PDB file of C-alpha atoms in Angstrom:
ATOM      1  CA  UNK A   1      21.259 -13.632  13.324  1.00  0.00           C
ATOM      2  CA  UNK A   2      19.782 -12.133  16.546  1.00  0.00           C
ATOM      3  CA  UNK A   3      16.842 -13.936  18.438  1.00  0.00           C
ATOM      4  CA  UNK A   4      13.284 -12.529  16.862  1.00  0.00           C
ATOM      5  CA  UNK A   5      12.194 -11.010  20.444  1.00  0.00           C
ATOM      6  CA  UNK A   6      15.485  -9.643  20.427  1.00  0.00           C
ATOM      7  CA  UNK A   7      14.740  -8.067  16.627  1.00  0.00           C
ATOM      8  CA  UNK A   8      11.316  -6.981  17.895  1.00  0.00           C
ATOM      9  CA  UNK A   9      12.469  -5.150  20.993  1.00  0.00           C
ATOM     10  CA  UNK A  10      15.207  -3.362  19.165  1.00  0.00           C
ATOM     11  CA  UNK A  11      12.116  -2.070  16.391  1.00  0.00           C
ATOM     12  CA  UNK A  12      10.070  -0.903  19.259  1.00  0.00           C
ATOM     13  CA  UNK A  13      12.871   0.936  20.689  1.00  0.00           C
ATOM     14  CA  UNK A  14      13.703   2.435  17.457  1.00  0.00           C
ATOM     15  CA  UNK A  15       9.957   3.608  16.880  1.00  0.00           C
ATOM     16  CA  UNK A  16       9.340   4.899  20.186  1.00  0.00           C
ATOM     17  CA  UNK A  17      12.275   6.731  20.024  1.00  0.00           C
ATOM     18  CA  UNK A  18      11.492   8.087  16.592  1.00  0.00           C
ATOM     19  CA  UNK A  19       8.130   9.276  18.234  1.00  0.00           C
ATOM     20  CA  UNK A  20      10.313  10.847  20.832  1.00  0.00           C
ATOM     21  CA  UNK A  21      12.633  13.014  18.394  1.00  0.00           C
ATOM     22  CA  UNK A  22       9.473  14.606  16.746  1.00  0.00           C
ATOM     23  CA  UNK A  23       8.719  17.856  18.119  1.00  0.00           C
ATOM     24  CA  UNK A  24       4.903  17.155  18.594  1.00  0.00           C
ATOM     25  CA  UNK A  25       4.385  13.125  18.950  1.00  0.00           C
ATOM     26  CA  UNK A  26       1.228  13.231  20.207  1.00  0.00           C
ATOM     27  CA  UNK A  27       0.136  16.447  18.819  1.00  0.00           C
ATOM     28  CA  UNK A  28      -3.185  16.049  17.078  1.00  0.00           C
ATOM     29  CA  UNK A  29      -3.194  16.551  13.082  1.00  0.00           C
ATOM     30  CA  UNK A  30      -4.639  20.703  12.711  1.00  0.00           C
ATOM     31  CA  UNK A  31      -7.922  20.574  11.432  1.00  0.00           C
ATOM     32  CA  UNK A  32      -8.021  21.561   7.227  1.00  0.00           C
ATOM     33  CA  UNK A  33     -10.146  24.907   6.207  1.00  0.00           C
ATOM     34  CA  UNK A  34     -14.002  24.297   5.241  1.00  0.00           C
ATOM     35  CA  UNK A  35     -12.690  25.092   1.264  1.00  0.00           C
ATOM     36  CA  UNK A  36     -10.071  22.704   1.766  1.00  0.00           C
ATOM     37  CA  UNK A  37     -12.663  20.250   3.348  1.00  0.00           C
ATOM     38  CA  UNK A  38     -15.382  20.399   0.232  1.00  0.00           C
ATOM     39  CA  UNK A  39     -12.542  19.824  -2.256  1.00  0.00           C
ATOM     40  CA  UNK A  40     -11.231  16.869  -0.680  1.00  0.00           C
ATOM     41  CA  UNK A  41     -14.189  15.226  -0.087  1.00  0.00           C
ATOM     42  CA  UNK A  42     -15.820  16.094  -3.655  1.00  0.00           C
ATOM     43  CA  UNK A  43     -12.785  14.704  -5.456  1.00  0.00           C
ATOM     44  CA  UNK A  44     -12.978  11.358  -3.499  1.00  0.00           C
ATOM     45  CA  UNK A  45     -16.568  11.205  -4.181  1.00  0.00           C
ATOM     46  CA  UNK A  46     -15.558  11.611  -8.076  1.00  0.00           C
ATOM     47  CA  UNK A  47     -13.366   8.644  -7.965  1.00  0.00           C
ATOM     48  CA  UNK A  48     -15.880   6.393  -5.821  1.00  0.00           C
ATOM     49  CA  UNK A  49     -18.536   7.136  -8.409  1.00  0.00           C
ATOM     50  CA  UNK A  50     -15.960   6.438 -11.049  1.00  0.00           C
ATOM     51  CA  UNK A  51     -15.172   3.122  -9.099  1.00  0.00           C
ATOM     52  CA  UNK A  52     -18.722   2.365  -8.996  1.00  0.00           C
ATOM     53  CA  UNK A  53     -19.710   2.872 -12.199  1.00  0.00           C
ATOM     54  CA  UNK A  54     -16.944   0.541 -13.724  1.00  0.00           C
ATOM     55  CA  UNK A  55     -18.112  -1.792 -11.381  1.00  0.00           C
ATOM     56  CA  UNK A  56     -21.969  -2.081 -11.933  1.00  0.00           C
ATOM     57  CA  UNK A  57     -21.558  -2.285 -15.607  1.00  0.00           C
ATOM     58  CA  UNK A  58     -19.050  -5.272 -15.345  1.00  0.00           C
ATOM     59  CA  UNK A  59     -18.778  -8.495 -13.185  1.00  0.00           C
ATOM     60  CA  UNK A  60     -15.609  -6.544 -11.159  1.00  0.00           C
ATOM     61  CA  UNK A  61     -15.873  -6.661  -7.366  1.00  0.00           C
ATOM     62  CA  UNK A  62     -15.575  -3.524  -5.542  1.00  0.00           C
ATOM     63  CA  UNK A  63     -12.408  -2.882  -4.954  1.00  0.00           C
ATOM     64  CA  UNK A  64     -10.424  -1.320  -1.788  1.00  0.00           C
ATOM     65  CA  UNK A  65      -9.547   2.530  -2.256  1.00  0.00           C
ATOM     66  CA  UNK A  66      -6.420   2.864  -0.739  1.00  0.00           C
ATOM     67  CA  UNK A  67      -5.841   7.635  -0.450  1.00  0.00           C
ATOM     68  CA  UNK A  68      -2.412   7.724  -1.209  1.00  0.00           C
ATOM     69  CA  UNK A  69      -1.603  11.220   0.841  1.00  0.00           C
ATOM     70  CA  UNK A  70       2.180  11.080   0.325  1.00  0.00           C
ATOM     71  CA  UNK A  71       3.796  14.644   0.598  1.00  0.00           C
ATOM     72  CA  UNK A  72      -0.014  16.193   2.022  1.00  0.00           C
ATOM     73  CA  UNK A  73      -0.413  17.326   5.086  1.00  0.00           C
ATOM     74  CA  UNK A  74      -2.013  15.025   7.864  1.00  0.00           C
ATOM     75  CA  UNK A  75      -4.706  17.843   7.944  1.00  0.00           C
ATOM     76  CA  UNK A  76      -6.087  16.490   4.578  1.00  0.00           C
ATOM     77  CA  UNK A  77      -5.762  12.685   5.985  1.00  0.00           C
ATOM     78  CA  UNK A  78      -8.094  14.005   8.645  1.00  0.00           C
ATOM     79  CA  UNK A  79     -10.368  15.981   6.479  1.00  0.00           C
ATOM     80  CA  UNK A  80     -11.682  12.745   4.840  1.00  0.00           C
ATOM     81  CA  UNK A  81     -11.255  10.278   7.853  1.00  0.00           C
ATOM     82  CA  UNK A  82     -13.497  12.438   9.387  1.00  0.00           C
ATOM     83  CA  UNK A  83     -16.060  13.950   6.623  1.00  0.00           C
ATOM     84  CA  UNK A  84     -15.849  11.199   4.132  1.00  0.00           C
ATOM     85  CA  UNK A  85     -15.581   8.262   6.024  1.00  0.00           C
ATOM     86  CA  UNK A  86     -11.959   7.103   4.359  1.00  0.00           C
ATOM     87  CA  UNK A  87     -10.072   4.653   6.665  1.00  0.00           C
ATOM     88  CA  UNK A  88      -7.573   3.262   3.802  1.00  0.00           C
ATOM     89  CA  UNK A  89      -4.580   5.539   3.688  1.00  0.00           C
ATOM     90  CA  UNK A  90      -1.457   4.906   1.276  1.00  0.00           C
ATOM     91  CA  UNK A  91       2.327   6.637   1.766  1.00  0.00           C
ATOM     92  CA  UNK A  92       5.609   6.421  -0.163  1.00  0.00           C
ATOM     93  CA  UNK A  93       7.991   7.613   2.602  1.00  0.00           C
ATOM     94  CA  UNK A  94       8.607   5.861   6.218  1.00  0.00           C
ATOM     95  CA  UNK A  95       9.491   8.680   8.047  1.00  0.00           C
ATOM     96  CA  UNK A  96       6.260  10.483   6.530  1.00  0.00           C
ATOM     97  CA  UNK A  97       3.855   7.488   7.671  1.00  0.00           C
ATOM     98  CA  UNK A  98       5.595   7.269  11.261  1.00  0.00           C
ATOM     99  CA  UNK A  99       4.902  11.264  11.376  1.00  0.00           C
ATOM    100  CA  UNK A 100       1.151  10.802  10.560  1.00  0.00           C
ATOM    101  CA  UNK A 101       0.295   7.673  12.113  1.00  0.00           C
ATOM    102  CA  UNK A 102       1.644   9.067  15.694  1.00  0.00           C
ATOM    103  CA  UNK A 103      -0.971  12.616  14.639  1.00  0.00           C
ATOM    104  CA  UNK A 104      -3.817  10.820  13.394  1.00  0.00           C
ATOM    105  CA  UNK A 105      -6.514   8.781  14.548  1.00  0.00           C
ATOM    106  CA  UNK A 106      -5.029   4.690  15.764  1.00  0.00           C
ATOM    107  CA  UNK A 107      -8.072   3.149  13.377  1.00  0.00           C
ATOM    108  CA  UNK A 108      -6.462   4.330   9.926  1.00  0.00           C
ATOM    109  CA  UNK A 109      -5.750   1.335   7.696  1.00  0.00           C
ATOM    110  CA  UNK A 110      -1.854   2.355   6.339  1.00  0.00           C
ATOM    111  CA  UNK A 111      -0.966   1.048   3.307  1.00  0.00           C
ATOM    112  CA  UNK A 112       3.011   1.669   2.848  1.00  0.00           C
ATOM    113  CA  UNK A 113       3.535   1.498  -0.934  1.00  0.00           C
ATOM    114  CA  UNK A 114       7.048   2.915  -1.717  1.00  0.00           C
ATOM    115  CA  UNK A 115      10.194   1.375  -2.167  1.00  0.00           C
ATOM    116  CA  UNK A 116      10.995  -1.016   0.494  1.00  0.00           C
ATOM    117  CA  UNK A 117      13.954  -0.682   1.919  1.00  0.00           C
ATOM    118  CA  UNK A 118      15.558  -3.719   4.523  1.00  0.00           C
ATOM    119  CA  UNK A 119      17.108  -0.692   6.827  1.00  0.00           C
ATOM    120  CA  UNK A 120      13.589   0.263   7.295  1.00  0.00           C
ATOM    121  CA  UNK A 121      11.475  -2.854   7.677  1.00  0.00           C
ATOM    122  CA  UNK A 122      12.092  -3.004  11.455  1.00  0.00           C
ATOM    123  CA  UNK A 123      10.504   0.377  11.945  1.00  0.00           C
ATOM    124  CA  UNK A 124       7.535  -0.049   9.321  1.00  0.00           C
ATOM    125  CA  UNK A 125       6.469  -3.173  11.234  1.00  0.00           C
ATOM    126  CA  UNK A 126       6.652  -1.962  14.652  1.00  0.00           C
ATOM    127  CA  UNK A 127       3.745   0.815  13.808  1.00  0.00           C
ATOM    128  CA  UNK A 128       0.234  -0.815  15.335  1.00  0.00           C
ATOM    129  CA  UNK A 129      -1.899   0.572  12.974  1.00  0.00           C
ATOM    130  CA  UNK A 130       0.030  -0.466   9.919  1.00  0.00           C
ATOM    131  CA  UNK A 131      -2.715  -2.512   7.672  1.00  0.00           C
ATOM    132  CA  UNK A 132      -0.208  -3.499   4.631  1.00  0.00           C
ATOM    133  CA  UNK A 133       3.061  -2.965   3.535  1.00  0.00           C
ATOM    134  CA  UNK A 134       2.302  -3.730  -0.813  1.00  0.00           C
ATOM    135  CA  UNK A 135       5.873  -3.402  -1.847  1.00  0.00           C
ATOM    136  CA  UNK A 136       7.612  -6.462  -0.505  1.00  0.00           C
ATOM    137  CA  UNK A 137      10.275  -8.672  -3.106  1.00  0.00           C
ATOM    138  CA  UNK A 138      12.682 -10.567  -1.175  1.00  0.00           C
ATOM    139  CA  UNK A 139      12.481 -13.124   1.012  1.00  0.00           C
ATOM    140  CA  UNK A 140      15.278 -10.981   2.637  1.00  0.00           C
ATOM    141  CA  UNK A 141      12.571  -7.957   3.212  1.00  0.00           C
ATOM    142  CA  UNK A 142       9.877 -10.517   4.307  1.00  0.00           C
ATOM    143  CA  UNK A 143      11.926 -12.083   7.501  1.00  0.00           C
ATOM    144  CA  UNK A 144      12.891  -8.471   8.755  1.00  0.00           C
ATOM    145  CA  UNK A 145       9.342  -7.604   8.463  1.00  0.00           C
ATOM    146  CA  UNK A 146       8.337 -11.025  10.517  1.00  0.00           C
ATOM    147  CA  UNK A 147      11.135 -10.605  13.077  1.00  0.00           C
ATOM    148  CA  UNK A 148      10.181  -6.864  13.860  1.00  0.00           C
ATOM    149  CA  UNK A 149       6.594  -7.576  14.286  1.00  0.00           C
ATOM    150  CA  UNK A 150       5.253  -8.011  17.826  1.00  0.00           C
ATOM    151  CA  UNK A 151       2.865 -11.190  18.738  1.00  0.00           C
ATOM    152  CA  UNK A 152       0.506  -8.569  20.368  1.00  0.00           C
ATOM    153  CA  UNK A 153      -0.815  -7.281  17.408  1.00  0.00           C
ATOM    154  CA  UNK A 154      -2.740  -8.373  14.403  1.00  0.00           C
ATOM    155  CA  UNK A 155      -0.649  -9.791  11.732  1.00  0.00           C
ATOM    156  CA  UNK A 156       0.615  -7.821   8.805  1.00  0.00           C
ATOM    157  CA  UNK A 157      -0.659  -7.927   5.521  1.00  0.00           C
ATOM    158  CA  UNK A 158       2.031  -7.813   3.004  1.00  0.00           C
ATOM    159  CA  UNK A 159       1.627  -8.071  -0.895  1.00  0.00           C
ATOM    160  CA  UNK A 160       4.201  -8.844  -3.030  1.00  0.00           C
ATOM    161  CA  UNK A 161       5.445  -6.591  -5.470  1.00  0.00           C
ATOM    162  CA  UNK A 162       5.866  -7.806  -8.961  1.00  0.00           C
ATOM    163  CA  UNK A 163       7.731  -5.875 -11.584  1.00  0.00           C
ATOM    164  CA  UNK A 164       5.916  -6.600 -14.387  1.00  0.00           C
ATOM    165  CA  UNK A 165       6.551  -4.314 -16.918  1.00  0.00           C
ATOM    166  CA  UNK A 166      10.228  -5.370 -16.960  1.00  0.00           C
ATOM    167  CA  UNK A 167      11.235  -1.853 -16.485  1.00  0.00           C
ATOM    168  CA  UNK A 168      14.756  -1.432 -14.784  1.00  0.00           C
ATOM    169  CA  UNK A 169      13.461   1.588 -12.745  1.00  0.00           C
ATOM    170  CA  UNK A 170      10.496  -0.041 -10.996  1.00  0.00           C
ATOM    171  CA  UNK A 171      11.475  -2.796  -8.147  1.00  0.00           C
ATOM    172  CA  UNK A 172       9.595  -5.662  -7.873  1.00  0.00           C
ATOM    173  CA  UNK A 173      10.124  -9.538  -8.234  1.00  0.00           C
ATOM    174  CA  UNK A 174      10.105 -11.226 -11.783  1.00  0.00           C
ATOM    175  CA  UNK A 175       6.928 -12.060 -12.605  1.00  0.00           C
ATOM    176  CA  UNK A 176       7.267 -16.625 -12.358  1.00  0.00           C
ATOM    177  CA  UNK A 177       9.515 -18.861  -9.486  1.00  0.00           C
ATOM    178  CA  UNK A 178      10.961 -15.125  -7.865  1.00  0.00           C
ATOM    179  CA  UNK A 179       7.401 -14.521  -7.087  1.00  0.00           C
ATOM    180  CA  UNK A 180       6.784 -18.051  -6.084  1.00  0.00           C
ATOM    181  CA  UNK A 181       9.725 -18.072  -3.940  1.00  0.00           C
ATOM    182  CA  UNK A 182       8.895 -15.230  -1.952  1.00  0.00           C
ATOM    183  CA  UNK A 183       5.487 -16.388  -1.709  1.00  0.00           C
ATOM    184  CA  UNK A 184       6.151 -19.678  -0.413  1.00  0.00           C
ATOM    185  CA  UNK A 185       8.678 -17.925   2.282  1.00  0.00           C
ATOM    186  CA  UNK A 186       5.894 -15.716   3.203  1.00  0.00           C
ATOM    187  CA  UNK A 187       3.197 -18.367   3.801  1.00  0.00           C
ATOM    188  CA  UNK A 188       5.789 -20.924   5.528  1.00  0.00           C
ATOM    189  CA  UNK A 189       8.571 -19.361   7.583  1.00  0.00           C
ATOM    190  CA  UNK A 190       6.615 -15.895   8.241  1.00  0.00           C
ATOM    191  CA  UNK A 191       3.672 -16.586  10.980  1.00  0.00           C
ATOM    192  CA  UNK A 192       3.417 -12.757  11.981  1.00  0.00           C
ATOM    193  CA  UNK A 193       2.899 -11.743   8.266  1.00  0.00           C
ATOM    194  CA  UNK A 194      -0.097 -12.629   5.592  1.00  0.00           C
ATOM    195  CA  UNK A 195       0.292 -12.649   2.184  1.00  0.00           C
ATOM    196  CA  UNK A 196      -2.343 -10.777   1.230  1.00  0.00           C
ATOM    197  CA  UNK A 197      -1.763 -10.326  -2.660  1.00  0.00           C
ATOM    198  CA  UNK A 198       0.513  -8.983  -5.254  1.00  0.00           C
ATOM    199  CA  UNK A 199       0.742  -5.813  -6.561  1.00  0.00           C
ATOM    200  CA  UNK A 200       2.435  -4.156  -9.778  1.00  0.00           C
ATOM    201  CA  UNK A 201       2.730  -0.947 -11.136  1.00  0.00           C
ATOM    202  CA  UNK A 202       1.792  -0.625 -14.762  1.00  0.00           C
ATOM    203  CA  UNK A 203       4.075   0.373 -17.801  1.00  0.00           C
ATOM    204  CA  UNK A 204       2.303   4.272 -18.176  1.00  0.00           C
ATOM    205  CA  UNK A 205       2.637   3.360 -21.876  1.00  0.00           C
ATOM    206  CA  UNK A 206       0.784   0.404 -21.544  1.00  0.00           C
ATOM    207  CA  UNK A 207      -1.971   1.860 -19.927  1.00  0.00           C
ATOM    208  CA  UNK A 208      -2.691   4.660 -21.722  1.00  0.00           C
ATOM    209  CA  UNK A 209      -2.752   2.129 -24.424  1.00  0.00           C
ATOM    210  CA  UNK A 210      -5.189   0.167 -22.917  1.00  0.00           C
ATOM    211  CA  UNK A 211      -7.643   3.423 -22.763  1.00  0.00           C
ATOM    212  CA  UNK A 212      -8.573   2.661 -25.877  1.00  0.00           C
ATOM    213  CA  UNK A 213     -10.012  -0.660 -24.920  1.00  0.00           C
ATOM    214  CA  UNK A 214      -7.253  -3.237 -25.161  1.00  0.00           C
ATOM    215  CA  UNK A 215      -6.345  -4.855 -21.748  1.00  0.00           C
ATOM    216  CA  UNK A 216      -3.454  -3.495 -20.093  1.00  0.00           C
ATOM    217  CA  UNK A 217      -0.440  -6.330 -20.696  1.00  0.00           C
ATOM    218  CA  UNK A 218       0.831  -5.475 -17.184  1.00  0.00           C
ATOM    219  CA  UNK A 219      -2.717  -6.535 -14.999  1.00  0.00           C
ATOM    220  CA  UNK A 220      -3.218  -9.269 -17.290  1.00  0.00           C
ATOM    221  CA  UNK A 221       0.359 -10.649 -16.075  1.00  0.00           C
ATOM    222  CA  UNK A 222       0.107 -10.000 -12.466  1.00  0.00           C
ATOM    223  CA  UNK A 223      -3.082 -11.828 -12.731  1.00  0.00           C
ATOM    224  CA  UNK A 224      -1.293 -14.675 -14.756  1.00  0.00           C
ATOM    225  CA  UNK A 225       1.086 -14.759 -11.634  1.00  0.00           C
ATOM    226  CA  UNK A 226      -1.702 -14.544  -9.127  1.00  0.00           C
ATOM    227  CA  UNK A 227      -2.842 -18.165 -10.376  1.00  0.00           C
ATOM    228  CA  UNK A 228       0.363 -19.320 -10.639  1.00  0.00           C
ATOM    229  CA  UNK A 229       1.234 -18.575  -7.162  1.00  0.00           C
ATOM    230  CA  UNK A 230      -1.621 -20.083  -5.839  1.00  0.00           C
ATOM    231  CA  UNK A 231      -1.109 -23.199  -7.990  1.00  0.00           C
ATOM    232  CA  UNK A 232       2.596 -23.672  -6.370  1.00  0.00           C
ATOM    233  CA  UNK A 233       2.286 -22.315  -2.856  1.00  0.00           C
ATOM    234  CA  UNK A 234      -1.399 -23.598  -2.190  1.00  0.00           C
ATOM    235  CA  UNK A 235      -3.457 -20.510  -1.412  1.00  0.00           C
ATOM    236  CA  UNK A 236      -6.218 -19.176  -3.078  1.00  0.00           C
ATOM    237  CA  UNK A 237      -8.372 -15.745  -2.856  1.00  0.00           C
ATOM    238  CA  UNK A 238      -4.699 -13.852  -2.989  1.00  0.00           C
ATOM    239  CA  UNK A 239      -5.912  -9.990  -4.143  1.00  0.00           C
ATOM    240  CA  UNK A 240      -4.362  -8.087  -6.846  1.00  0.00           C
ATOM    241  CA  UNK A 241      -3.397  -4.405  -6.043  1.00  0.00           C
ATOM    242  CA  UNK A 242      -3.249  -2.874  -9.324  1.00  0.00           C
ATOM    243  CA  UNK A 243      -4.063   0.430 -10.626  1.00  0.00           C
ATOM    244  CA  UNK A 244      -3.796   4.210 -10.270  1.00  0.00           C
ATOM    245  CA  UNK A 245      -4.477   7.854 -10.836  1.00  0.00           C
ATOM    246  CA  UNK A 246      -4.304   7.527 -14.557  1.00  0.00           C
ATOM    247  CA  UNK A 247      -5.573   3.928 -14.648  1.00  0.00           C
ATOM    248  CA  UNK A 248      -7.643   2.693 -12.335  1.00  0.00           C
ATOM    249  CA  UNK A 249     -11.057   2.064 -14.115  1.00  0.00           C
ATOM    250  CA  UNK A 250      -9.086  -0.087 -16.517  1.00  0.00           C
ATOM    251  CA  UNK A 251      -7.095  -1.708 -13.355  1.00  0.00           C
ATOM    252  CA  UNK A 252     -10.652  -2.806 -12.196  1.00  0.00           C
ATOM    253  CA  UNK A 253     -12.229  -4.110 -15.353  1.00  0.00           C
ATOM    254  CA  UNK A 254      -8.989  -6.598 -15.836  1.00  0.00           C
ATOM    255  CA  UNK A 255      -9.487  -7.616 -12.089  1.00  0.00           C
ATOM    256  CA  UNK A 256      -8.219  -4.992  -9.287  1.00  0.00           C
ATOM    257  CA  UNK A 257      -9.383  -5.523  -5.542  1.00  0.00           C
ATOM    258  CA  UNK A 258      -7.332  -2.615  -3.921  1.00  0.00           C
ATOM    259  CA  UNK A 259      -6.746   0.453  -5.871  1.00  0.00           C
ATOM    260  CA  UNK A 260      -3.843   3.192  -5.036  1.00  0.00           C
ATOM    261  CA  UNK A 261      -5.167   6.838  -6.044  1.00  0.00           C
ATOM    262  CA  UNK A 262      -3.465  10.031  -4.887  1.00  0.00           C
ATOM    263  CA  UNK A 263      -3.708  13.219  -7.118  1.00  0.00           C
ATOM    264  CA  UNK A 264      -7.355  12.419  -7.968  1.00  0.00           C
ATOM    265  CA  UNK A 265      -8.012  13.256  -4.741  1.00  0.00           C
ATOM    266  CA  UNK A 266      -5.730  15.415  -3.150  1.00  0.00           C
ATOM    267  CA  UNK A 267      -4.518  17.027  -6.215  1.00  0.00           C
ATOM    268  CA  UNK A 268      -0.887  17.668  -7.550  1.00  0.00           C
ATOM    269  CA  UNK A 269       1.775  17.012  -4.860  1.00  0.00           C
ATOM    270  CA  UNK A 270       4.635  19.073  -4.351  1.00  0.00           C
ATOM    271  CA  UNK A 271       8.430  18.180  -5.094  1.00  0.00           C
ATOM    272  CA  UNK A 272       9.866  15.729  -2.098  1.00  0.00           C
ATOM    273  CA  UNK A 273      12.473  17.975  -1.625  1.00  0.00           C
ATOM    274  CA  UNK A 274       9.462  21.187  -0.391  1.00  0.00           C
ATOM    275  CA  UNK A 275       7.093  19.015   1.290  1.00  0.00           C
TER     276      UNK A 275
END
């Protein structure tokens, strides 16, 4: 296994050179029309008000809204950094994040919340302005991310993915010890990473189930794990990202501190394969 300054050096390279084969690195986002403006910004104040009234009706805290603005244009990013205020910023695809993050403004919070693959860990971690990668499940994933990240900036918050639904096409560790073990990896071997929290994404099944005012089996589980992880690792106050488009109010009421909502704000995305 190579030295970590070694790994780090070879991520910066990798990123800087990425920055390099773009045809406009450090070409500003274009500005969004004034329509395009007023919808954005009225559909995130929708979801705040949503967000708020869930919250001042129950004992929930008020959670983080992470814009997930995979497969939209940086322009729409911008629109609601600038008009709305929105810092928190989620997206699926590396290469996507590394495009915006060298357009936009350096004080947007990214959240990277798709697959995580070890091939791309290096070059997540050496963006600055990276705020959390959610979708971590190996210990394997965890030391890349450490290695790649450099002692000059803040640490990385990392959550751990948890597949609790069981479902063979979501990743995630088991909910029980594979959680635990990547936890306790995290907090003891990774000093350039925090564990943050844990994060699942809910059976759609169960939550449309749970609309009806039954708790959602899938945040009542990643709860179940939060304590347990805390019991065996020794860490407490670990958030829960839970909760989407379809299900966030219910996400909330069953516990929720960082919410992930996309189309509710910047409407329908295109196919991957158009965008």
């Amino acid at each position: 296994m190579p030295p970590a300054d070694s790994v780090r050096r070879t991520a910066r390279t990798k990123y800087i050179r990425l920055l390099a084969s773009m045809a406009s690195p450090v070409a500003a986002a274009a500005p969004a029309t004034p329509d395009r403006v007023l919808t954005l910004t009225n559909a995130l104040s929708s979801v705040t008000a949503r967000i708020a009234a869930v919250t001042q009706s129950s004992t929930a805290p008020v959670p983080r809204l992470v814009a997930v603005s995979k497969l939209k244009p940086a322009s729409d990013v911008l629109a609601l950094y600038t008009a709305a205020d929105q810092r928190h910023f989620g997206e699926n695809y590396v290469q996507e994040l590394v495009d915006k993050a060298a357009q936009l403004p350096s004080d947007i919070h990214w959240h990277f919340i798709g697959s995580l693959q070890s091939n791309k860990c290096a070059t997540l971690a050496s963006i600055p302005n990276l705020f959390a990668v959610e979708t971590v499940d190996a210990v394997k994933k965890a030391r890349k991310l450490n290695d790649a990240r450099s002692d000059e900036w803040d640490m990385l918050n990392v959550f751990i993915q948890v597949n609790t639904s069981g479902e063979e096409s979501k990743s995630g560790a088991a909910p029980g010890k594979d959680t635990v073990e990547v936890a306790r990896y995290i907090v003891g071997q990774c000093p350039r990473l925090k564990l943050l929290g844990l994060m699942t994404i809910g059976s759609i099944a169960r939550s449309r189930a749970a609309a009806d005012g039954e708790q959602n089996p899938d945040f009542a589980a990643l709860m179940e794990t939060k304590r347990l992880v805390e019991a065996e690792v020794g860490v407490d106050g670990l958030e829960l990202s839970m909760g989407m488009s379809d299900d966030f109010e219910d996400a909330i009421k069953q516990g929720s501190t960082n919410v992930r909502v996309g189309s509710n704000i910047f409407g329908a995305r295109p196919p991957k394969k158009s965008s």
